[in-house]
Coordinates of N, CA and C in Angstrom, one line a residue:
X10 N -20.8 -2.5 -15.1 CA -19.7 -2.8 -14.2 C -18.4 -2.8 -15.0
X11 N -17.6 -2.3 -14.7 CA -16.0 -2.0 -15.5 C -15.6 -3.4 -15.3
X12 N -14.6 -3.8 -15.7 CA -13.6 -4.9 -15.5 C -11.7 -4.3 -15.6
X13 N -11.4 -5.0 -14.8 CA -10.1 -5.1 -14.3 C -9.3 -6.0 -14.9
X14 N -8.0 -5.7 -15.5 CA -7.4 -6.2 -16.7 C -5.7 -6.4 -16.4
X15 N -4.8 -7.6 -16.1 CA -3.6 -7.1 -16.0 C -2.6 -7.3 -17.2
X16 N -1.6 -7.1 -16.7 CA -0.7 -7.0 -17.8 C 0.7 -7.8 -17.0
X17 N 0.8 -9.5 -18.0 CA 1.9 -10.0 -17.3 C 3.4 -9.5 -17.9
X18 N 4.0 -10.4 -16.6 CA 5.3 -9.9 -16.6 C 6.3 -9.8 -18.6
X19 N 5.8 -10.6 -18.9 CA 6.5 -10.8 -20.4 C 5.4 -9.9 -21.4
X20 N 4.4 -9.4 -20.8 CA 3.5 -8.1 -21.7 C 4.4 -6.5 -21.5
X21 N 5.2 -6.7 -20.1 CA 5.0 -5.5 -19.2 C 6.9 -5.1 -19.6
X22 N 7.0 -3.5 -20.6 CA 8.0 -3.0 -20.8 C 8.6 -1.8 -20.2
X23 N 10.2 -1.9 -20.6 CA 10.5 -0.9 -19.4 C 9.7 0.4 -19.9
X24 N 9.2 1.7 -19.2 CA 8.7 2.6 -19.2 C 6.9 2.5 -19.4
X25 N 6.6 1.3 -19.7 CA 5.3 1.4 -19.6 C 4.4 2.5 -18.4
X26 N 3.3 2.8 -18.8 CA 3.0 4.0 -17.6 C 1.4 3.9 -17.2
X27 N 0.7 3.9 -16.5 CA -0.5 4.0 -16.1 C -0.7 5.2 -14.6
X28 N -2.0 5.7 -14.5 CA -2.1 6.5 -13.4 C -3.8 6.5 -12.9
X29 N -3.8 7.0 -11.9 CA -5.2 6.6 -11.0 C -5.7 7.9 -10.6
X30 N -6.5 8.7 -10.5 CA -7.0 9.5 -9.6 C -7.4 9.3 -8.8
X31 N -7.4 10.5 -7.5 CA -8.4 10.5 -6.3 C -8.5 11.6 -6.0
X32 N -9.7 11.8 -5.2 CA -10.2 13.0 -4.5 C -9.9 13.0 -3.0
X33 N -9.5 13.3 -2.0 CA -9.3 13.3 -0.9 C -10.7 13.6 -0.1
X34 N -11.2 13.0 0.7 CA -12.2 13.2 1.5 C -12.3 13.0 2.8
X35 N -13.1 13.4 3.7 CA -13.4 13.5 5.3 C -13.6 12.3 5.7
X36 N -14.1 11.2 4.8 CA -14.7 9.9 4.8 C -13.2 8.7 4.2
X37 N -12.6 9.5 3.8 CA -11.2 8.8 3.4 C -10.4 8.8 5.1
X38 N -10.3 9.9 5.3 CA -9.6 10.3 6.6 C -10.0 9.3 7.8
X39 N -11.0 9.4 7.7 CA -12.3 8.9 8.7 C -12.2 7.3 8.3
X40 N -12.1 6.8 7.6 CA -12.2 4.9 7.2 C -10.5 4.8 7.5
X41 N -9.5 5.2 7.2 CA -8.4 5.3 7.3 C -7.4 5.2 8.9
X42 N -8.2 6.1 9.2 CA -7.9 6.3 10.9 C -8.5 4.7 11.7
X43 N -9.8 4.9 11.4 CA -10.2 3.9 11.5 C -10.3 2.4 11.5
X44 N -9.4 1.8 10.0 CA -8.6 0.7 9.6 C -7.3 0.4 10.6
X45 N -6.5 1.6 10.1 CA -4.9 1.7 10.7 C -4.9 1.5 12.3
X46 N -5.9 2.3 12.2 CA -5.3 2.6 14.1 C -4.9 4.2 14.5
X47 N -4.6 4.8 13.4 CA -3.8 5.7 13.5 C -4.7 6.7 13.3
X48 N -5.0 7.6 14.8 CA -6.1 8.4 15.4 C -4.7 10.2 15.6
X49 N -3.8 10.1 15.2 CA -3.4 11.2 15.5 C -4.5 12.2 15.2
X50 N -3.9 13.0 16.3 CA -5.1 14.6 16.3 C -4.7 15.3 14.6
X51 N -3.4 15.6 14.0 CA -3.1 15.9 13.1 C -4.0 15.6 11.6
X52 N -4.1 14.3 12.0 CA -5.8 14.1 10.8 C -7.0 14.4 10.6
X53 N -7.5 13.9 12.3 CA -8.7 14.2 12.4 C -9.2 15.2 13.2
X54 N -8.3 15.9 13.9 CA -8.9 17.2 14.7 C -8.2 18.5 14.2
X55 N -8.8 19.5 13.8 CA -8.7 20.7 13.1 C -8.3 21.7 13.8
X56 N -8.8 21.6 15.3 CA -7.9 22.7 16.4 C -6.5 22.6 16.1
X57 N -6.2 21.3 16.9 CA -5.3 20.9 17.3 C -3.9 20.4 15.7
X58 N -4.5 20.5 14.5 CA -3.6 20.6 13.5 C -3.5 21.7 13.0
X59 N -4.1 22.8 13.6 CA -4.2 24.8 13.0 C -2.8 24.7 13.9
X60 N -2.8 23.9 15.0 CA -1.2 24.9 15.9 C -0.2 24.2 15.2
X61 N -0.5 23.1 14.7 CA 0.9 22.7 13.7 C 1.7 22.6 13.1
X62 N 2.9 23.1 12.5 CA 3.5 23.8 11.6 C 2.7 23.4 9.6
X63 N 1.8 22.6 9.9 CA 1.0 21.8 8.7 C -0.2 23.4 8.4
X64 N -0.6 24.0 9.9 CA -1.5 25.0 9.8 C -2.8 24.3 9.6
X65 N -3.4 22.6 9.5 CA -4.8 22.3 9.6 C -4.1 21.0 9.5
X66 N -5.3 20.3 9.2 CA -5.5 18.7 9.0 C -4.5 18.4 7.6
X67 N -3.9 17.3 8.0 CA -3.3 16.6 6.6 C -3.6 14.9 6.7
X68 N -3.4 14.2 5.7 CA -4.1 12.8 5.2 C -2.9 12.5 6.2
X69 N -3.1 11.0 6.6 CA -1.9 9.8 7.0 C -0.9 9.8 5.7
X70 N 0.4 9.7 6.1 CA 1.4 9.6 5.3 C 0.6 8.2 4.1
X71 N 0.5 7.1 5.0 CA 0.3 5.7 4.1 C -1.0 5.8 3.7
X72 N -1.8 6.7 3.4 CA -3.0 6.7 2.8 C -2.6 6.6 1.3
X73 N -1.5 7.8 1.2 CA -1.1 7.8 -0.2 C -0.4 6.8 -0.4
X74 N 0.1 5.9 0.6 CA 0.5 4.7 0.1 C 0.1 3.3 -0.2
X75 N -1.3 3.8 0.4 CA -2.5 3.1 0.3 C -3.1 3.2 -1.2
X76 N -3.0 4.3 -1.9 CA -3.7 4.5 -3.1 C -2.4 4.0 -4.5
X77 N -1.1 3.9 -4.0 CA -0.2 3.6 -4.4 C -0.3 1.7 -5.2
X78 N -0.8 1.2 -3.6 CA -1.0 -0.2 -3.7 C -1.9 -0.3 -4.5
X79 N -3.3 0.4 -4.4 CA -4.5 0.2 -5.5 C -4.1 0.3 -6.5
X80 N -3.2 1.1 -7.3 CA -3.2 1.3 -8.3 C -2.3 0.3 -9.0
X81 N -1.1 0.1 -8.2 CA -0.6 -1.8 -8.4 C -1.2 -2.5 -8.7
X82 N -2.1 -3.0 -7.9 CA -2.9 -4.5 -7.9 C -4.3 -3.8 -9.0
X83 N -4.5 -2.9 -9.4 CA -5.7 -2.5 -10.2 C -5.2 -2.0 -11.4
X84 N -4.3 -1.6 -11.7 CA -3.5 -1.3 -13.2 C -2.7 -1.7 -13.6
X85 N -1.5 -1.2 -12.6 CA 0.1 -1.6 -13.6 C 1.2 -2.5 -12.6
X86 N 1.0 -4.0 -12.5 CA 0.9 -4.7 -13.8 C -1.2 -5.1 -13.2
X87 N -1.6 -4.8 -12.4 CA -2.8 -5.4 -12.2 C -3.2 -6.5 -11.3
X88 N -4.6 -6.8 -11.4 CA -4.7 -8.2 -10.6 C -3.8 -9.3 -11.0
X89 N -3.7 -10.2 -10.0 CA -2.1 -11.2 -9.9 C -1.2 -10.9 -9.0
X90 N -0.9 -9.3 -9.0 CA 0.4 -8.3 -9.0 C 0.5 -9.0 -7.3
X91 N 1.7 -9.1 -6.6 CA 2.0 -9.3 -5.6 C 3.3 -8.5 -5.1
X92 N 2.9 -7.2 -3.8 CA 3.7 -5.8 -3.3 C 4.8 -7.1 -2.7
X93 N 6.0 -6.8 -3.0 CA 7.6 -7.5 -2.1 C 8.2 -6.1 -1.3
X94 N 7.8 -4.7 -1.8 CA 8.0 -4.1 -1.1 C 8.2 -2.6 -1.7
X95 N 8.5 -1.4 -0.8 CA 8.6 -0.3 -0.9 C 9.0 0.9 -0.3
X96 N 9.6 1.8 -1.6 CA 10.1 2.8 -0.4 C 9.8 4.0 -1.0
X97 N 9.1 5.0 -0.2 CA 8.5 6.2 0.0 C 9.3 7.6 0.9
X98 N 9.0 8.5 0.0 CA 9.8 9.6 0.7 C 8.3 10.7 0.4
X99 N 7.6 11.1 1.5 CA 6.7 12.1 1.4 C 7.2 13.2 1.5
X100 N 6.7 14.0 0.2 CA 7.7 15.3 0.0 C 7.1 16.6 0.6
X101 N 5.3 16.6 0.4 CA 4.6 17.6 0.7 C 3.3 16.7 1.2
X102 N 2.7 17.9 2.1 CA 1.5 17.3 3.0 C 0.0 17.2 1.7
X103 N -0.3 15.9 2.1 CA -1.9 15.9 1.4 C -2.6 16.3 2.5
X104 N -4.0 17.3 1.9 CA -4.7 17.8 2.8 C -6.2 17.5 2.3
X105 N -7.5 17.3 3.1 CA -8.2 17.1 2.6 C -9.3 18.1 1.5
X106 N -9.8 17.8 0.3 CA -10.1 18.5 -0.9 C -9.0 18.0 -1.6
X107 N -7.8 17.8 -1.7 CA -6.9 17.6 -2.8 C -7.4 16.5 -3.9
X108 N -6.8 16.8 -4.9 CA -6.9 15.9 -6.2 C -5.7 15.3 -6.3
X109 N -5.4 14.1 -6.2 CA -4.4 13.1 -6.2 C -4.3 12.4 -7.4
X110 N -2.8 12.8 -7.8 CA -2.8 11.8 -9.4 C -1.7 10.9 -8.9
X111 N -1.8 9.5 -9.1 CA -1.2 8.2 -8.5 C -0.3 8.0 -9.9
X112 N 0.9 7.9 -10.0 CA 1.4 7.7 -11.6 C 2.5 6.9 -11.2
X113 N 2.4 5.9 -11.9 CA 3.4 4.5 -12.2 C 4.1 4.3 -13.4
X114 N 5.4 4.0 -13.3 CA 6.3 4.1 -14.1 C 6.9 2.5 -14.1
X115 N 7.3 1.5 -15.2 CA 8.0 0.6 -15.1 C 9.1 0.7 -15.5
X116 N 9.9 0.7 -14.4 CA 11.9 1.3 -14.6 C 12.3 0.2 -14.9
X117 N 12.2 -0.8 -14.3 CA 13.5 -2.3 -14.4 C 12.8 -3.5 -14.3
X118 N 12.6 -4.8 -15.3 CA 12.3 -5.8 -15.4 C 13.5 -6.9 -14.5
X119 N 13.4 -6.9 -13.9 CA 14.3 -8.3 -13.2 C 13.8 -9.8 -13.1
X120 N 15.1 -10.5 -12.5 CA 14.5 -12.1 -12.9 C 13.3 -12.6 -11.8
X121 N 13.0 -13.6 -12.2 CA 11.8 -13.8 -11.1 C 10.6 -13.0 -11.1
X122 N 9.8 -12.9 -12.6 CA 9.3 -11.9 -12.6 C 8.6 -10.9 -12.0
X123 N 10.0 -10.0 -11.5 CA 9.7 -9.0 -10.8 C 9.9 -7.9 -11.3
X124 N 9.3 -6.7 -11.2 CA 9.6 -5.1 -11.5 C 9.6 -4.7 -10.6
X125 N 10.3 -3.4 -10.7 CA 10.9 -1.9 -9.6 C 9.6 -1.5 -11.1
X126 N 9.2 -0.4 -10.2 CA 7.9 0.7 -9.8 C 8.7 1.9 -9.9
X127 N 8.3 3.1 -10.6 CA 8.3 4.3 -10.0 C 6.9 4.6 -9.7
X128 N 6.7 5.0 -8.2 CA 5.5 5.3 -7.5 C 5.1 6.5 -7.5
X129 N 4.9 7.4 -8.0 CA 4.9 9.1 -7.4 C 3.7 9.5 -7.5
X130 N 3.2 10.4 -6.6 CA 1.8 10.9 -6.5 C 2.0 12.6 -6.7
X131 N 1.1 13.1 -7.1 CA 1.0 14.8 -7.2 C -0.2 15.2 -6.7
X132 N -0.6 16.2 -6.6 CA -1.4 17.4 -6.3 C -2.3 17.7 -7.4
X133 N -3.4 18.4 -6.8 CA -3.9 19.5 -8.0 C -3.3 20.2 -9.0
X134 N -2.2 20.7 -7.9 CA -1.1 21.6 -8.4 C -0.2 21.4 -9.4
X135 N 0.0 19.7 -9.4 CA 0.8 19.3 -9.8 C 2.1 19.1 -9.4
X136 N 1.9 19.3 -8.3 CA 3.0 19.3 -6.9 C 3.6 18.1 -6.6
X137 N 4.9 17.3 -6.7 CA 4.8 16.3 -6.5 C 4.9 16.0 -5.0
X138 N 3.5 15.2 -4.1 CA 3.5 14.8 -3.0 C 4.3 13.5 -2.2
X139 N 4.7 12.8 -3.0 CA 4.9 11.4 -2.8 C 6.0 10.9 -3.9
X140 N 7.3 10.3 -3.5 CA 8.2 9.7 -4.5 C 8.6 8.5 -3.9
X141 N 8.5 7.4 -5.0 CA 8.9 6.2 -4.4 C 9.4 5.0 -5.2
X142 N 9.7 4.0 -4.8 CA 10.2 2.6 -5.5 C 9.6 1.6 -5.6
X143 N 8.6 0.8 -5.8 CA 7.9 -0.8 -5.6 C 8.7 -1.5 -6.5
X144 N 8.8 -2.7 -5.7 CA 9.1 -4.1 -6.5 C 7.8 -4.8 -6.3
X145 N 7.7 -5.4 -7.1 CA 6.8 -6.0 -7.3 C 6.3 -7.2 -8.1
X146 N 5.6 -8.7 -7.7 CA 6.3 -9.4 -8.7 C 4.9 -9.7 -9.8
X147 N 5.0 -9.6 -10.8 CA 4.4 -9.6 -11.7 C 3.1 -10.5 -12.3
X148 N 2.4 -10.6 -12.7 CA 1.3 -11.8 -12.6 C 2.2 -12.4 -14.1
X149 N 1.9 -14.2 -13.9 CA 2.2 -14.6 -15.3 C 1.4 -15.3 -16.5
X150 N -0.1 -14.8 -15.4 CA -1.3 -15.6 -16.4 C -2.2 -14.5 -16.9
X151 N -2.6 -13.6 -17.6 CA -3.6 -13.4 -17.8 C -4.6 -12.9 -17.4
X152 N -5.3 -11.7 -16.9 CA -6.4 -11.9 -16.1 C -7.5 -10.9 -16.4
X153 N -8.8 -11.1 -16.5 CA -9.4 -10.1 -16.8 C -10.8 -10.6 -16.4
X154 N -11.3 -9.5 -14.8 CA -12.0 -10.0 -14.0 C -13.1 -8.5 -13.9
X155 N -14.6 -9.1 -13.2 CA -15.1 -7.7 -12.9 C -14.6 -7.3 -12.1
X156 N -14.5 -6.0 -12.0 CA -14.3 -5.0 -10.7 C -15.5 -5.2 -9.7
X157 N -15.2 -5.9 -8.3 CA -16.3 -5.5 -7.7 C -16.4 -4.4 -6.9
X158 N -17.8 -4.4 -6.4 CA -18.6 -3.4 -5.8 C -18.3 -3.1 -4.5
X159 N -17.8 -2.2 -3.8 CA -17.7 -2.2 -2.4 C -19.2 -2.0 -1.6
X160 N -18.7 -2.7 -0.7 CA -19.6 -1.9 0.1 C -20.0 -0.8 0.9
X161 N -21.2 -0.8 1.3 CA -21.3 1.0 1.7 C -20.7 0.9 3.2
X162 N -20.1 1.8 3.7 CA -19.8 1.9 5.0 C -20.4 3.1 5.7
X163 N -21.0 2.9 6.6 CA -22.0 4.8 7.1 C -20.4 5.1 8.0
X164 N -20.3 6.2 7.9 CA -19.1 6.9 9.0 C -20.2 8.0 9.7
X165 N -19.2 8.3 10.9 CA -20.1 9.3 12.0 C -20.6 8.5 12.6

């Protein structure tokens, strides 16, 4: 089992950097829709997202902002980390198969130990999909916990 490690606010310097991958899947789309609420045909039906100027299926905007948070609260600064908030500009469509690189930047240490985030996600391509801001306030103890295990979820 891995373990999960943060980095508090008086560890954490401007430019520090961590990043996350993901793979996009049918089963991502599918638990997503499912959580949110958010059943648009554009995700989950393939007819009906071929007549879209998208040309097929693309992920939920906040999926990638979903993987944004993980990578917060799971790397940089880590468990502790608590989201105050965020702003996202989706630049290009995630589609399912893509390879998603999640990459965090620490721009500005402010009082209250809080940081501003650079959030940005890319492509296989290296495309940048996703550009953004988090604040976020920083853990000030220490922490280094297992990773647990999710559980299995059947979809279909």
């Amino acid at each position: 089992m891995s373990k999960l490690e943060n980095r508090t606010y008086d560890d954490l310097t401007v430019g520090d950097k961590a990043h996350v991958n993901h793979s996009v899947s049918e089963r991502d789309l599918t638990l997503f829709a499912a959580v949110s609420g958010d059943v648009n045909p554009v995700h989950l039906d393939e007819a009906f997202a071929a007549a879209t100027p998208f040309k097929g299926r693309i992920a939920h905007g906040m999926f990638s902002g979903a993987l944004i948070s993980a990578a917060i609260a799971c790397e940089l600064p880590g468990p502790g980390s608590i989201y105050i908030g965020q702003e996202l500009s989706f630049m290009r469509p995630v589609r399912l198969g893509d390879s998603l690189r999640v990459e965090l930047e620490i721009l500005e240490k402010l009082p209250k130990n809080r940081v501003k985030i650079a959030t940005r996600v890319f492509n296989q391509d290296d495309k940048q999909v996703v550009d953004g801001v988090a604040t976020v306030m920083a853990p000030t103890e220490k922490v280094s916990i297992e990773k647990p295990e999710l559980p299995t979820v059947q979809v279909g």
